[in-house]
Amino acid sequence: MILRLVLGLLLAAMALGQAASFDAMPAILTTYGLTSGAASTALAVALISAQAVTAVWFLARPRSRATTPVWLYTGVAVVWAVLASQALARGLVLDNCGCFGTYLPQPLRWYVLVEDALMLLYAWLLWRGLRRARPTSSPATARTRQENH
């Protein structure tokens, strides 16, 4: 639950910063060298939307066992990790990674990969928590449920 609250606050800050500087987001995403034009705008909309929905879900329902916010969080973490990894591998120089839009600008450096790795670790922890929370159904349990209905 605490992880969801912390991630919810982080994603809310990211979504707010990116939405407040939306005019700059497509250009920031274009600097990663994978998208441009309408594709960068669509990516910006998708990232901001996924971050905002996940933030609201994690903050409003931190004990929820729904998989949708975990899928959204994982998708966001993977996209940012792929963007950063490929840009660093290609030697691209970015003055602002865009995590918070034009607010709290951070250059793309090796430590951004560490941050992205942590985000992916948190995704794994969320999935692990969901697996542990879901009861496993055995044939005997299924028969008992059928007999009771």
mmCIF file of N, CA and C in Angstrom:
data_model
loop_
_atom_site.group_PDB
_atom_site.id
_atom_site.type_symbol
_atom_site.label_atom_id
_atom_site.label_comp_id
_atom_site.label_asym_id
_atom_site.label_seq_id
_atom_site.Cartn_x
_atom_site.Cartn_y
_atom_site.Cartn_z
ATOM 1 N N MET A 1 0.821 -1.182 0.000
ATOM 2 C CA MET A 1 0.000 0.000 0.000
ATOM 3 C C MET A 1 0.873 1.256 0.000
ATOM 4 N N ILE A 2 1.942 1.269 0.780
ATOM 5 C CA ILE A 2 2.803 2.451 0.837
ATOM 6 C C ILE A 2 3.475 2.683 -0.510
ATOM 7 N N LEU A 3 3.911 1.599 -1.161
ATOM 8 C CA LEU A 3 4.528 1.727 -2.477
ATOM 9 C C LEU A 3 3.549 2.384 -3.448
ATOM 10 N N ARG A 4 2.295 1.974 -3.422
ATOM 11 C CA ARG A 4 1.292 2.554 -4.318
ATOM 12 C C ARG A 4 1.083 4.041 -4.027
ATOM 13 N N LEU A 5 1.082 4.425 -2.762
ATOM 14 C CA LEU A 5 0.915 5.838 -2.418
ATOM 15 C C LEU A 5 2.108 6.672 -2.884
ATOM 16 N N VAL A 6 3.314 6.170 -2.668
ATOM 17 C CA VAL A 6 4.516 6.889 -3.100
ATOM 18 C C VAL A 6 4.556 6.999 -4.619
ATOM 19 N N LEU A 7 4.289 5.872 -5.302
ATOM 20 C CA LEU A 7 4.278 5.908 -6.771
ATOM 21 C C LEU A 7 3.158 6.792 -7.290
ATOM 22 N N GLY A 8 2.018 6.789 -6.598
ATOM 23 C CA GLY A 8 0.913 7.658 -6.993
ATOM 24 C C GLY A 8 1.315 9.123 -6.934
ATOM 25 N N LEU A 9 2.006 9.514 -5.877
ATOM 26 C CA LEU A 9 2.475 10.903 -5.762
ATOM 27 C C LEU A 9 3.501 11.236 -6.844
ATOM 28 N N LEU A 10 4.428 10.315 -7.081
ATOM 29 C CA LEU A 10 5.439 10.535 -8.113
ATOM 30 C C LEU A 10 4.794 10.666 -9.496
ATOM 31 N N LEU A 11 3.881 9.752 -9.823
ATOM 32 C CA LEU A 11 3.223 9.800 -11.135
ATOM 33 C C LEU A 11 2.351 11.039 -11.272
ATOM 34 N N ALA A 12 1.724 11.465 -10.183
ATOM 35 C CA ALA A 12 0.915 12.687 -10.226
ATOM 36 C C ALA A 12 1.801 13.895 -10.532
ATOM 37 N N ALA A 13 2.968 13.959 -9.875
ATOM 38 C CA ALA A 13 3.899 15.062 -10.134
ATOM 39 C C ALA A 13 4.388 15.034 -11.580
ATOM 40 N N MET A 14 4.685 13.839 -12.074
ATOM 41 C CA MET A 14 5.137 13.718 -13.463
ATOM 42 C C MET A 14 4.037 14.161 -14.421
ATOM 43 N N ALA A 15 2.830 13.660 -14.215
ATOM 44 C CA ALA A 15 1.718 14.001 -15.110
ATOM 45 C C ALA A 15 1.412 15.492 -15.059
ATOM 46 N N LEU A 16 1.417 16.066 -13.863
ATOM 47 C CA LEU A 16 1.132 17.508 -13.740
ATOM 48 C C LEU A 16 2.201 18.348 -14.419
ATOM 49 N N GLY A 17 3.470 18.003 -14.188
ATOM 50 C CA GLY A 17 4.553 18.752 -14.825
ATOM 51 C C GLY A 17 4.516 18.643 -16.336
ATOM 52 N N GLN A 18 4.240 17.446 -16.832
ATOM 53 C CA GLN A 18 4.176 17.250 -18.283
ATOM 54 C C GLN A 18 2.950 17.927 -18.882
ATOM 55 N N ALA A 19 1.820 17.856 -18.189
ATOM 56 C CA ALA A 19 0.605 18.493 -18.709
ATOM 57 C C ALA A 19 0.743 20.012 -18.696
ATOM 58 N N ALA A 20 1.371 20.546 -17.644
ATOM 59 C CA ALA A 20 1.542 21.999 -17.555
ATOM 60 C C ALA A 20 2.494 22.525 -18.622
ATOM 61 N N SER A 21 3.381 21.669 -19.105
ATOM 62 C CA SER A 21 4.308 22.078 -20.165
ATOM 63 C C SER A 21 4.048 21.261 -21.432
ATOM 64 N N PHE A 22 2.771 20.983 -21.691
ATOM 65 C CA PHE A 22 2.415 20.105 -22.803
ATOM 66 C C PHE A 22 2.951 20.601 -24.145
ATOM 67 N N ASP A 23 2.994 21.912 -24.342
ATOM 68 C CA ASP A 23 3.499 22.440 -25.612
ATOM 69 C C ASP A 23 4.935 21.989 -25.889
ATOM 70 N N ALA A 24 5.721 21.748 -24.839
ATOM 71 C CA ALA A 24 7.119 21.346 -25.005
ATOM 72 C C ALA A 24 7.303 19.830 -25.053
ATOM 73 N N MET A 25 6.316 19.071 -24.587
ATOM 74 C CA MET A 25 6.491 17.617 -24.476
ATOM 75 C C MET A 25 6.779 16.909 -25.799
ATOM 76 N N PRO A 26 6.061 17.203 -26.885
ATOM 77 C CA PRO A 26 6.406 16.518 -28.145
ATOM 78 C C PRO A 26 7.857 16.777 -28.576
ATOM 79 N N ALA A 27 8.332 18.001 -28.375
ATOM 80 C CA ALA A 27 9.720 18.308 -28.745
ATOM 81 C C ALA A 27 10.702 17.555 -27.839
ATOM 82 N N ILE A 28 10.390 17.475 -26.554
ATOM 83 C CA ILE A 28 11.251 16.728 -25.629
ATOM 84 C C ILE A 28 11.311 15.263 -26.046
ATOM 85 N N LEU A 29 10.161 14.667 -26.347
ATOM 86 C CA LEU A 29 10.120 13.261 -26.742
ATOM 87 C C LEU A 29 10.804 13.039 -28.091
ATOM 88 N N THR A 30 10.741 14.019 -28.974
ATOM 89 C CA THR A 30 11.408 13.926 -30.275
ATOM 90 C C THR A 30 12.921 13.842 -30.101
ATOM 91 N N THR A 31 13.463 14.492 -29.056
ATOM 92 C CA THR A 31 14.921 14.459 -28.857
ATOM 93 C C THR A 31 15.439 13.053 -28.569
ATOM 94 N N TYR A 32 14.558 12.138 -28.180
ATOM 95 C CA TYR A 32 14.976 10.750 -27.951
ATOM 96 C C TYR A 32 15.236 10.025 -29.271
ATOM 97 N N GLY A 33 14.800 10.613 -30.382
ATOM 98 C CA GLY A 33 15.125 10.069 -31.693
ATOM 99 C C GLY A 33 14.289 8.904 -32.179
ATOM 100 N N LEU A 34 13.183 8.588 -31.510
ATOM 101 C CA LEU A 34 12.336 7.478 -31.954
ATOM 102 C C LEU A 34 11.036 7.941 -32.597
ATOM 103 N N THR A 35 10.594 9.122 -32.241
ATOM 104 C CA THR A 35 9.338 9.642 -32.786
ATOM 105 C C THR A 35 9.532 11.094 -33.196
ATOM 106 N N SER A 36 8.590 11.583 -33.973
ATOM 107 C CA SER A 36 8.577 12.997 -34.327
ATOM 108 C C SER A 36 7.157 13.370 -34.733
ATOM 109 N N GLY A 37 6.897 14.656 -34.772
ATOM 110 C CA GLY A 37 5.599 15.152 -35.217
ATOM 111 C C GLY A 37 4.430 14.597 -34.429
ATOM 112 N N ALA A 38 3.443 14.080 -35.159
ATOM 113 C CA ALA A 38 2.210 13.584 -34.545
ATOM 114 C C ALA A 38 2.477 12.389 -33.631
ATOM 115 N N ALA A 39 3.468 11.569 -33.957
ATOM 116 C CA ALA A 39 3.785 10.414 -33.118
ATOM 117 C C ALA A 39 4.307 10.866 -31.750
ATOM 118 N N SER A 40 5.106 11.921 -31.716
ATOM 119 C CA SER A 40 5.591 12.454 -30.443
ATOM 120 C C SER A 40 4.447 13.050 -29.632
ATOM 121 N N THR A 41 3.522 13.710 -30.306
ATOM 122 C CA THR A 41 2.350 14.264 -29.617
ATOM 123 C C THR A 41 1.490 13.139 -29.053
ATOM 124 N N ALA A 42 1.274 12.086 -29.849
ATOM 125 C CA ALA A 42 0.483 10.947 -29.380
ATOM 126 C C ALA A 42 1.163 10.256 -28.202
ATOM 127 N N LEU A 43 2.479 10.121 -28.255
ATOM 128 C CA LEU A 43 3.221 9.516 -27.150
ATOM 129 C C LEU A 43 3.093 10.374 -25.893
ATOM 130 N N ALA A 44 3.175 11.683 -26.046
ATOM 131 C CA ALA A 44 3.024 12.589 -24.898
ATOM 132 C C ALA A 44 1.639 12.439 -24.270
ATOM 133 N N VAL A 45 0.615 12.397 -25.099
ATOM 134 C CA VAL A 45 -0.756 12.230 -24.594
ATOM 135 C C VAL A 45 -0.897 10.892 -23.879
ATOM 136 N N ALA A 46 -0.350 9.834 -24.470
ATOM 137 C CA ALA A 46 -0.454 8.498 -23.874
ATOM 138 C C ALA A 46 0.273 8.439 -22.529
ATOM 139 N N LEU A 47 1.483 8.969 -22.467
ATOM 140 C CA LEU A 47 2.243 8.945 -21.212
ATOM 141 C C LEU A 47 1.555 9.752 -20.121
ATOM 142 N N ILE A 48 1.149 10.965 -20.455
ATOM 143 C CA ILE A 48 0.503 11.829 -19.461
ATOM 144 C C ILE A 48 -0.796 11.195 -18.977
ATOM 145 N N SER A 49 -1.579 10.675 -19.898
ATOM 146 C CA SER A 49 -2.852 10.043 -19.529
ATOM 147 C C SER A 49 -2.636 8.827 -18.640
ATOM 148 N N ALA A 50 -1.719 7.952 -19.027
ATOM 149 C CA ALA A 50 -1.458 6.739 -18.241
ATOM 150 C C ALA A 50 -0.933 7.092 -16.857
ATOM 151 N N GLN A 51 -0.040 8.065 -16.783
ATOM 152 C CA GLN A 51 0.503 8.487 -15.490
ATOM 153 C C GLN A 51 -0.590 9.081 -14.615
ATOM 154 N N ALA A 52 -1.450 9.905 -15.195
ATOM 155 C CA ALA A 52 -2.520 10.543 -14.421
ATOM 156 C C ALA A 52 -3.535 9.526 -13.913
ATOM 157 N N VAL A 53 -3.972 8.626 -14.784
ATOM 158 C CA VAL A 53 -4.954 7.604 -14.377
ATOM 159 C C VAL A 53 -4.370 6.719 -13.290
ATOM 160 N N THR A 54 -3.127 6.292 -13.476
ATOM 161 C CA THR A 54 -2.492 5.426 -12.488
ATOM 162 C C THR A 54 -2.309 6.154 -11.163
ATOM 163 N N ALA A 55 -1.904 7.415 -11.214
ATOM 164 C CA ALA A 55 -1.720 8.204 -9.990
ATOM 165 C C ALA A 55 -3.023 8.313 -9.213
ATOM 166 N N VAL A 56 -4.106 8.642 -9.904
ATOM 167 C CA VAL A 56 -5.400 8.771 -9.235
ATOM 168 C C VAL A 56 -5.813 7.436 -8.635
ATOM 169 N N TRP A 57 -5.643 6.357 -9.399
ATOM 170 C CA TRP A 57 -6.034 5.029 -8.919
ATOM 171 C C TRP A 57 -5.226 4.627 -7.687
ATOM 172 N N PHE A 58 -3.892 4.794 -7.764
ATOM 173 C CA PHE A 58 -3.039 4.418 -6.630
ATOM 174 C C PHE A 58 -3.342 5.257 -5.392
ATOM 175 N N LEU A 59 -3.626 6.541 -5.590
ATOM 176 C CA LEU A 59 -3.885 7.418 -4.444
ATOM 177 C C LEU A 59 -5.293 7.226 -3.875
ATOM 178 N N ALA A 60 -6.263 7.017 -4.742
ATOM 179 C CA ALA A 60 -7.653 6.866 -4.284
ATOM 180 C C ALA A 60 -7.931 5.466 -3.746
ATOM 181 N N ARG A 61 -7.292 4.465 -4.317
ATOM 182 C CA ARG A 61 -7.546 3.069 -3.915
ATOM 183 C C ARG A 61 -6.229 2.314 -3.755
ATOM 184 N N PRO A 62 -5.418 2.687 -2.759
ATOM 185 C CA PRO A 62 -4.098 2.061 -2.626
ATOM 186 C C PRO A 62 -4.151 0.567 -2.304
ATOM 187 N N ARG A 63 -5.263 0.077 -1.803
ATOM 188 C CA ARG A 63 -5.387 -1.349 -1.485
ATOM 189 C C ARG A 63 -6.047 -2.142 -2.616
ATOM 190 N N SER A 64 -6.350 -1.477 -3.715
ATOM 191 C CA SER A 64 -7.004 -2.135 -4.844
ATOM 192 C C SER A 64 -6.140 -3.272 -5.377
ATOM 193 N N ARG A 65 -6.784 -4.347 -5.786
ATOM 194 C CA ARG A 65 -6.089 -5.487 -6.380
ATOM 195 C C ARG A 65 -6.338 -5.552 -7.888
ATOM 196 N N ALA A 66 -6.838 -4.471 -8.441
ATOM 197 C CA ALA A 66 -7.085 -4.417 -9.886
ATOM 198 C C ALA A 66 -5.757 -4.430 -10.641
ATOM 199 N N THR A 67 -5.755 -5.099 -11.776
ATOM 200 C CA THR A 67 -4.523 -5.178 -12.569
ATOM 201 C C THR A 67 -4.345 -3.984 -13.508
ATOM 202 N N THR A 68 -5.419 -3.294 -13.831
ATOM 203 C CA THR A 68 -5.330 -2.189 -14.792
ATOM 204 C C THR A 68 -4.300 -1.136 -14.403
ATOM 205 N N PRO A 69 -4.308 -0.603 -13.174
ATOM 206 C CA PRO A 69 -3.293 0.410 -12.858
ATOM 207 C C PRO A 69 -1.875 -0.150 -12.858
ATOM 208 N N VAL A 70 -1.728 -1.429 -12.547
ATOM 209 C CA VAL A 70 -0.400 -2.035 -12.554
ATOM 210 C C VAL A 70 0.090 -2.189 -13.995
ATOM 211 N N TRP A 71 -0.805 -2.562 -14.904
ATOM 212 C CA TRP A 71 -0.454 -2.607 -16.331
ATOM 213 C C TRP A 71 -0.048 -1.225 -16.818
ATOM 214 N N LEU A 72 -0.835 -0.203 -16.460
ATOM 215 C CA LEU A 72 -0.516 1.163 -16.891
ATOM 216 C C LEU A 72 0.832 1.605 -16.337
ATOM 217 N N TYR A 73 1.050 1.361 -15.062
ATOM 218 C CA TYR A 73 2.325 1.734 -14.445
ATOM 219 C C TYR A 73 3.485 1.023 -15.146
ATOM 220 N N THR A 74 3.334 -0.273 -15.370
ATOM 221 C CA THR A 74 4.389 -1.052 -16.023
ATOM 222 C C THR A 74 4.662 -0.504 -17.423
ATOM 223 N N GLY A 75 3.606 -0.187 -18.155
ATOM 224 C CA GLY A 75 3.776 0.379 -19.498
ATOM 225 C C GLY A 75 4.539 1.686 -19.475
ATOM 226 N N VAL A 76 4.188 2.561 -18.540
ATOM 227 C CA VAL A 76 4.880 3.848 -18.419
ATOM 228 C C VAL A 76 6.349 3.618 -18.081
ATOM 229 N N ALA A 77 6.623 2.731 -17.123
ATOM 230 C CA ALA A 77 8.006 2.454 -16.716
ATOM 231 C C ALA A 77 8.814 1.892 -17.877
ATOM 232 N N VAL A 78 8.224 0.994 -18.646
ATOM 233 C CA VAL A 78 8.923 0.392 -19.787
ATOM 234 C C VAL A 78 9.199 1.445 -20.859
ATOM 235 N N VAL A 79 8.231 2.286 -21.160
ATOM 236 C CA VAL A 79 8.431 3.313 -22.193
ATOM 237 C C VAL A 79 9.577 4.244 -21.804
ATOM 238 N N TRP A 80 9.552 4.762 -20.572
ATOM 239 C CA TRP A 80 10.632 5.672 -20.148
ATOM 240 C C TRP A 80 11.979 4.955 -20.153
ATOM 241 N N ALA A 81 12.020 3.693 -19.731
ATOM 242 C CA ALA A 81 13.277 2.940 -19.706
ATOM 243 C C ALA A 81 13.815 2.713 -21.123
ATOM 244 N N VAL A 82 12.930 2.370 -22.047
ATOM 245 C CA VAL A 82 13.347 2.158 -23.437
ATOM 246 C C VAL A 82 13.844 3.466 -24.048
ATOM 247 N N LEU A 83 13.111 4.541 -23.821
ATOM 248 C CA LEU A 83 13.540 5.835 -24.359
ATOM 249 C C LEU A 83 14.944 6.188 -23.867
ATOM 250 N N ALA A 84 15.149 6.100 -22.555
ATOM 251 C CA ALA A 84 16.445 6.480 -21.988
ATOM 252 C C ALA A 84 17.555 5.538 -22.430
ATOM 253 N N SER A 85 17.304 4.243 -22.387
ATOM 254 C CA SER A 85 18.338 3.251 -22.736
ATOM 255 C C SER A 85 18.826 3.420 -24.165
ATOM 256 N N GLN A 86 17.891 3.521 -25.083
ATOM 257 C CA GLN A 86 18.310 3.615 -26.479
ATOM 258 C C GLN A 86 18.992 4.949 -26.767
ATOM 259 N N ALA A 87 18.552 6.027 -26.111
ATOM 260 C CA ALA A 87 19.186 7.333 -26.334
ATOM 261 C C ALA A 87 20.623 7.331 -25.811
ATOM 262 N N LEU A 88 20.819 6.761 -24.621
ATOM 263 C CA LEU A 88 22.182 6.695 -24.077
ATOM 264 C C LEU A 88 23.051 5.764 -24.914
ATOM 265 N N ALA A 89 22.502 4.648 -25.361
ATOM 266 C CA ALA A 89 23.267 3.704 -26.189
ATOM 267 C C ALA A 89 23.694 4.354 -27.503
ATOM 268 N N ARG A 90 22.871 5.242 -28.019
ATOM 269 C CA ARG A 90 23.181 5.918 -29.283
ATOM 270 C C ARG A 90 24.009 7.171 -29.080
ATOM 271 N N GLY A 91 24.294 7.528 -27.812
ATOM 272 C CA GLY A 91 25.118 8.703 -27.524
ATOM 273 C C GLY A 91 24.396 10.018 -27.694
ATOM 274 N N LEU A 92 23.062 10.002 -27.645
ATOM 275 C CA LEU A 92 22.307 11.248 -27.770
ATOM 276 C C LEU A 92 22.478 12.099 -26.517
ATOM 277 N N VAL A 93 22.535 13.405 -26.708
ATOM 278 C CA VAL A 93 22.663 14.327 -25.583
ATOM 279 C C VAL A 93 21.326 15.018 -25.404
ATOM 280 N N LEU A 94 20.741 14.815 -24.232
ATOM 281 C CA LEU A 94 19.460 15.442 -23.910
ATOM 282 C C LEU A 94 19.648 16.311 -22.671
ATOM 283 N N ASP A 95 19.293 17.575 -22.794
ATOM 284 C CA ASP A 95 19.398 18.488 -21.657
ATOM 285 C C ASP A 95 18.286 18.259 -20.648
ATOM 286 N N ASN A 96 17.172 17.691 -21.118
ATOM 287 C CA ASN A 96 16.027 17.456 -20.243
ATOM 288 C C ASN A 96 15.402 16.119 -20.623
ATOM 289 N N CYS A 97 15.370 15.190 -19.668
ATOM 290 C CA CYS A 97 14.785 13.876 -19.957
ATOM 291 C C CYS A 97 13.265 13.970 -20.096
ATOM 292 N N GLY A 98 12.651 15.006 -19.549
ATOM 293 C CA GLY A 98 11.217 15.222 -19.720
ATOM 294 C C GLY A 98 10.338 14.547 -18.694
ATOM 295 N N CYS A 99 10.912 13.941 -17.693
ATOM 296 C CA CYS A 99 10.111 13.220 -16.694
ATOM 297 C C CYS A 99 9.072 14.117 -16.026
ATOM 298 N N PHE A 100 9.420 15.379 -15.838
ATOM 299 C CA PHE A 100 8.491 16.334 -15.229
ATOM 300 C C PHE A 100 8.201 17.485 -16.195
ATOM 301 N N GLY A 101 8.262 17.194 -17.474
ATOM 302 C CA GLY A 101 8.039 18.223 -18.482
ATOM 303 C C GLY A 101 9.196 19.205 -18.463
ATOM 304 N N THR A 102 8.891 20.493 -18.431
ATOM 305 C CA THR A 102 9.942 21.507 -18.358
ATOM 306 C C THR A 102 10.252 21.882 -16.917
ATOM 307 N N TYR A 103 9.560 21.261 -15.981
ATOM 308 C CA TYR A 103 9.790 21.509 -14.566
ATOM 309 C C TYR A 103 10.785 20.484 -14.032
ATOM 310 N N LEU A 104 11.651 20.897 -13.141
ATOM 311 C CA LEU A 104 12.708 20.027 -12.608
ATOM 312 C C LEU A 104 13.471 19.330 -13.731
ATOM 313 N N PRO A 105 13.986 20.099 -14.693
ATOM 314 C CA PRO A 105 14.697 19.458 -15.808
ATOM 315 C C PRO A 105 15.923 18.702 -15.319
ATOM 316 N N GLN A 106 16.134 17.544 -15.903
ATOM 317 C CA GLN A 106 17.256 16.685 -15.543
ATOM 318 C C GLN A 106 17.883 16.182 -16.833
ATOM 319 N N PRO A 107 19.187 16.381 -17.002
ATOM 320 C CA PRO A 107 19.814 15.862 -18.226
ATOM 321 C C PRO A 107 19.784 14.343 -18.232
ATOM 322 N N LEU A 108 19.805 13.785 -19.412
ATOM 323 C CA LEU A 108 19.823 12.327 -19.542
ATOM 324 C C LEU A 108 21.255 11.848 -19.309
ATOM 325 N N ARG A 109 21.467 11.212 -18.176
ATOM 326 C CA ARG A 109 22.768 10.664 -17.787
ATOM 327 C C ARG A 109 22.575 9.225 -17.330
ATOM 328 N N TRP A 110 23.667 8.537 -17.011
ATOM 329 C CA TRP A 110 23.620 7.133 -16.609
ATOM 330 C C TRP A 110 22.702 6.907 -15.419
ATOM 331 N N TYR A 111 22.628 7.854 -14.498
ATOM 332 C CA TYR A 111 21.815 7.661 -13.297
ATOM 333 C C TYR A 111 20.316 7.660 -13.606
ATOM 334 N N VAL A 112 19.923 8.176 -14.748
ATOM 335 C CA VAL A 112 18.518 8.083 -15.165
ATOM 336 C C VAL A 112 18.167 6.620 -15.421
ATOM 337 N N LEU A 113 19.128 5.852 -15.917
ATOM 338 C CA LEU A 113 18.899 4.413 -16.100
ATOM 339 C C LEU A 113 18.703 3.712 -14.763
ATOM 340 N N VAL A 114 19.397 4.168 -13.732
ATOM 341 C CA VAL A 114 19.201 3.613 -12.392
ATOM 342 C C VAL A 114 17.782 3.923 -11.910
ATOM 343 N N GLU A 115 17.341 5.148 -12.132
ATOM 344 C CA GLU A 115 15.968 5.527 -11.763
ATOM 345 C C GLU A 115 14.959 4.671 -12.524
ATOM 346 N N ASP A 116 15.208 4.467 -13.822
ATOM 347 C CA ASP A 116 14.308 3.637 -14.624
ATOM 348 C C ASP A 116 14.325 2.181 -14.149
ATOM 349 N N ALA A 117 15.492 1.694 -13.773
ATOM 350 C CA ALA A 117 15.587 0.324 -13.255
ATOM 351 C C ALA A 117 14.789 0.199 -11.958
ATOM 352 N N LEU A 118 14.826 1.215 -11.133
ATOM 353 C CA LEU A 118 14.019 1.202 -9.908
ATOM 354 C C LEU A 118 12.529 1.188 -10.236
ATOM 355 N N MET A 119 12.136 1.964 -11.229
ATOM 356 C CA MET A 119 10.721 1.976 -11.639
ATOM 357 C C MET A 119 10.289 0.587 -12.116
ATOM 358 N N LEU A 120 11.170 -0.103 -12.834
ATOM 359 C CA LEU A 120 10.856 -1.459 -13.293
ATOM 360 C C LEU A 120 10.834 -2.440 -12.116
ATOM 361 N N LEU A 121 11.714 -2.250 -11.156
ATOM 362 C CA LEU A 121 11.698 -3.077 -9.949
ATOM 363 C C LEU A 121 10.379 -2.881 -9.197
ATOM 364 N N TYR A 122 9.926 -1.646 -9.113
ATOM 365 C CA TYR A 122 8.647 -1.368 -8.436
ATOM 366 C C TYR A 122 7.492 -2.035 -9.179
ATOM 367 N N ALA A 123 7.565 -2.056 -10.507
ATOM 368 C CA ALA A 123 6.526 -2.744 -11.287
ATOM 369 C C ALA A 123 6.518 -4.225 -10.926
ATOM 370 N N TRP A 124 7.705 -4.825 -10.847
ATOM 371 C CA TRP A 124 7.799 -6.234 -10.467
ATOM 372 C C TRP A 124 7.210 -6.459 -9.077
ATOM 373 N N LEU A 125 7.514 -5.563 -8.138
ATOM 374 C CA LEU A 125 6.969 -5.685 -6.784
ATOM 375 C C LEU A 125 5.443 -5.572 -6.782
ATOM 376 N N LEU A 126 4.907 -4.688 -7.610
ATOM 377 C CA LEU A 126 3.441 -4.562 -7.706
ATOM 378 C C LEU A 126 2.829 -5.852 -8.232
ATOM 379 N N TRP A 127 3.431 -6.429 -9.275
ATOM 380 C CA TRP A 127 2.921 -7.685 -9.831
ATOM 381 C C TRP A 127 3.040 -8.814 -8.818
ATOM 382 N N ARG A 128 4.146 -8.857 -8.117
ATOM 383 C CA ARG A 128 4.346 -9.887 -7.095
ATOM 384 C C ARG A 128 3.299 -9.764 -5.993
ATOM 385 N N GLY A 129 3.010 -8.530 -5.593
ATOM 386 C CA GLY A 129 1.983 -8.297 -4.582
ATOM 387 C C GLY A 129 0.611 -8.738 -5.042
ATOM 388 N N LEU A 130 0.306 -8.519 -6.313
ATOM 389 C CA LEU A 130 -0.987 -8.966 -6.848
ATOM 390 C C LEU A 130 -1.078 -10.482 -6.853
ATOM 391 N N ARG A 131 0.006 -11.149 -7.246
ATOM 392 C CA ARG A 131 0.003 -12.611 -7.280
ATOM 393 C C ARG A 131 -0.188 -13.197 -5.892
ATOM 394 N N ARG A 132 0.435 -12.594 -4.912
ATOM 395 C CA ARG A 132 0.311 -13.096 -3.542
ATOM 396 C C ARG A 132 -1.076 -12.841 -2.968
ATOM 397 N N ALA A 133 -1.724 -11.773 -3.414
ATOM 398 C CA ALA A 133 -3.034 -11.410 -2.878
ATOM 399 C C ALA A 133 -4.164 -12.228 -3.485
ATOM 400 N N ARG A 134 -3.950 -12.761 -4.672
ATOM 401 C CA ARG A 134 -4.999 -13.535 -5.339
ATOM 402 C C ARG A 134 -4.990 -14.964 -4.825
ATOM 403 N N PRO A 135 -6.143 -15.433 -4.363
ATOM 404 C CA PRO A 135 -6.188 -16.824 -3.898
ATOM 405 C C PRO A 135 -6.080 -17.777 -5.086
ATOM 406 N N THR A 136 -5.341 -18.844 -4.880
ATOM 407 C CA THR A 136 -5.229 -19.845 -5.944
ATOM 408 C C THR A 136 -6.405 -20.799 -5.810
ATOM 409 N N SER A 137 -6.906 -21.232 -6.924
ATOM 410 C CA SER A 137 -8.076 -22.103 -6.938
ATOM 411 C C SER A 137 -7.637 -23.533 -7.214
ATOM 412 N N SER A 138 -7.953 -24.421 -6.305
ATOM 413 C CA SER A 138 -7.635 -25.830 -6.507
ATOM 414 C C SER A 138 -8.895 -26.550 -6.995
ATOM 415 N N PRO A 139 -8.765 -27.732 -7.580
ATOM 416 C CA PRO A 139 -9.951 -28.469 -8.042
ATOM 417 C C PRO A 139 -10.940 -28.720 -6.911
ATOM 418 N N ALA A 140 -10.457 -28.992 -5.707
ATOM 419 C CA ALA A 140 -11.356 -29.248 -4.575
ATOM 420 C C ALA A 140 -12.148 -27.990 -4.226
ATOM 421 N N THR A 141 -11.476 -26.821 -4.270
ATOM 422 C CA THR A 141 -12.157 -25.560 -3.986
ATOM 423 C C THR A 141 -13.205 -25.271 -5.049
ATOM 424 N N ALA A 142 -12.857 -25.537 -6.303
ATOM 425 C CA ALA A 142 -13.806 -25.299 -7.394
ATOM 426 C C ALA A 142 -15.035 -26.189 -7.239
ATOM 427 N N ARG A 143 -14.827 -27.482 -6.865
ATOM 428 C CA ARG A 143 -15.965 -28.383 -6.665
ATOM 429 C C ARG A 143 -16.864 -27.897 -5.533
ATOM 430 N N THR A 144 -16.256 -27.448 -4.443
ATOM 431 C CA THR A 144 -17.023 -26.957 -3.305
ATOM 432 C C THR A 144 -17.854 -25.744 -3.702
ATOM 433 N N ARG A 145 -17.257 -24.849 -4.483
ATOM 434 C CA ARG A 145 -18.007 -23.663 -4.932
ATOM 435 C C ARG A 145 -19.175 -24.073 -5.806
ATOM 436 N N GLN A 146 -18.957 -25.049 -6.706
ATOM 437 C CA GLN A 146 -20.025 -25.500 -7.590
ATOM 438 C C GLN A 146 -21.148 -26.138 -6.788
ATOM 439 N N GLU A 147 -20.801 -26.935 -5.800
ATOM 440 C CA GLU A 147 -21.811 -27.612 -5.012
ATOM 441 C C GLU A 147 -22.630 -26.636 -4.190
ATOM 442 N N ASN A 148 -22.042 -25.515 -3.799
ATOM 443 C CA ASN A 148 -22.734 -24.527 -2.978
ATOM 444 C C ASN A 148 -23.669 -23.630 -3.802
ATOM 445 N N HIS A 149 -23.545 -23.661 -5.109
ATOM 446 C CA HIS A 149 -24.387 -22.786 -5.940
ATOM 447 C C HIS A 149 -25.502 -23.522 -6.523
#
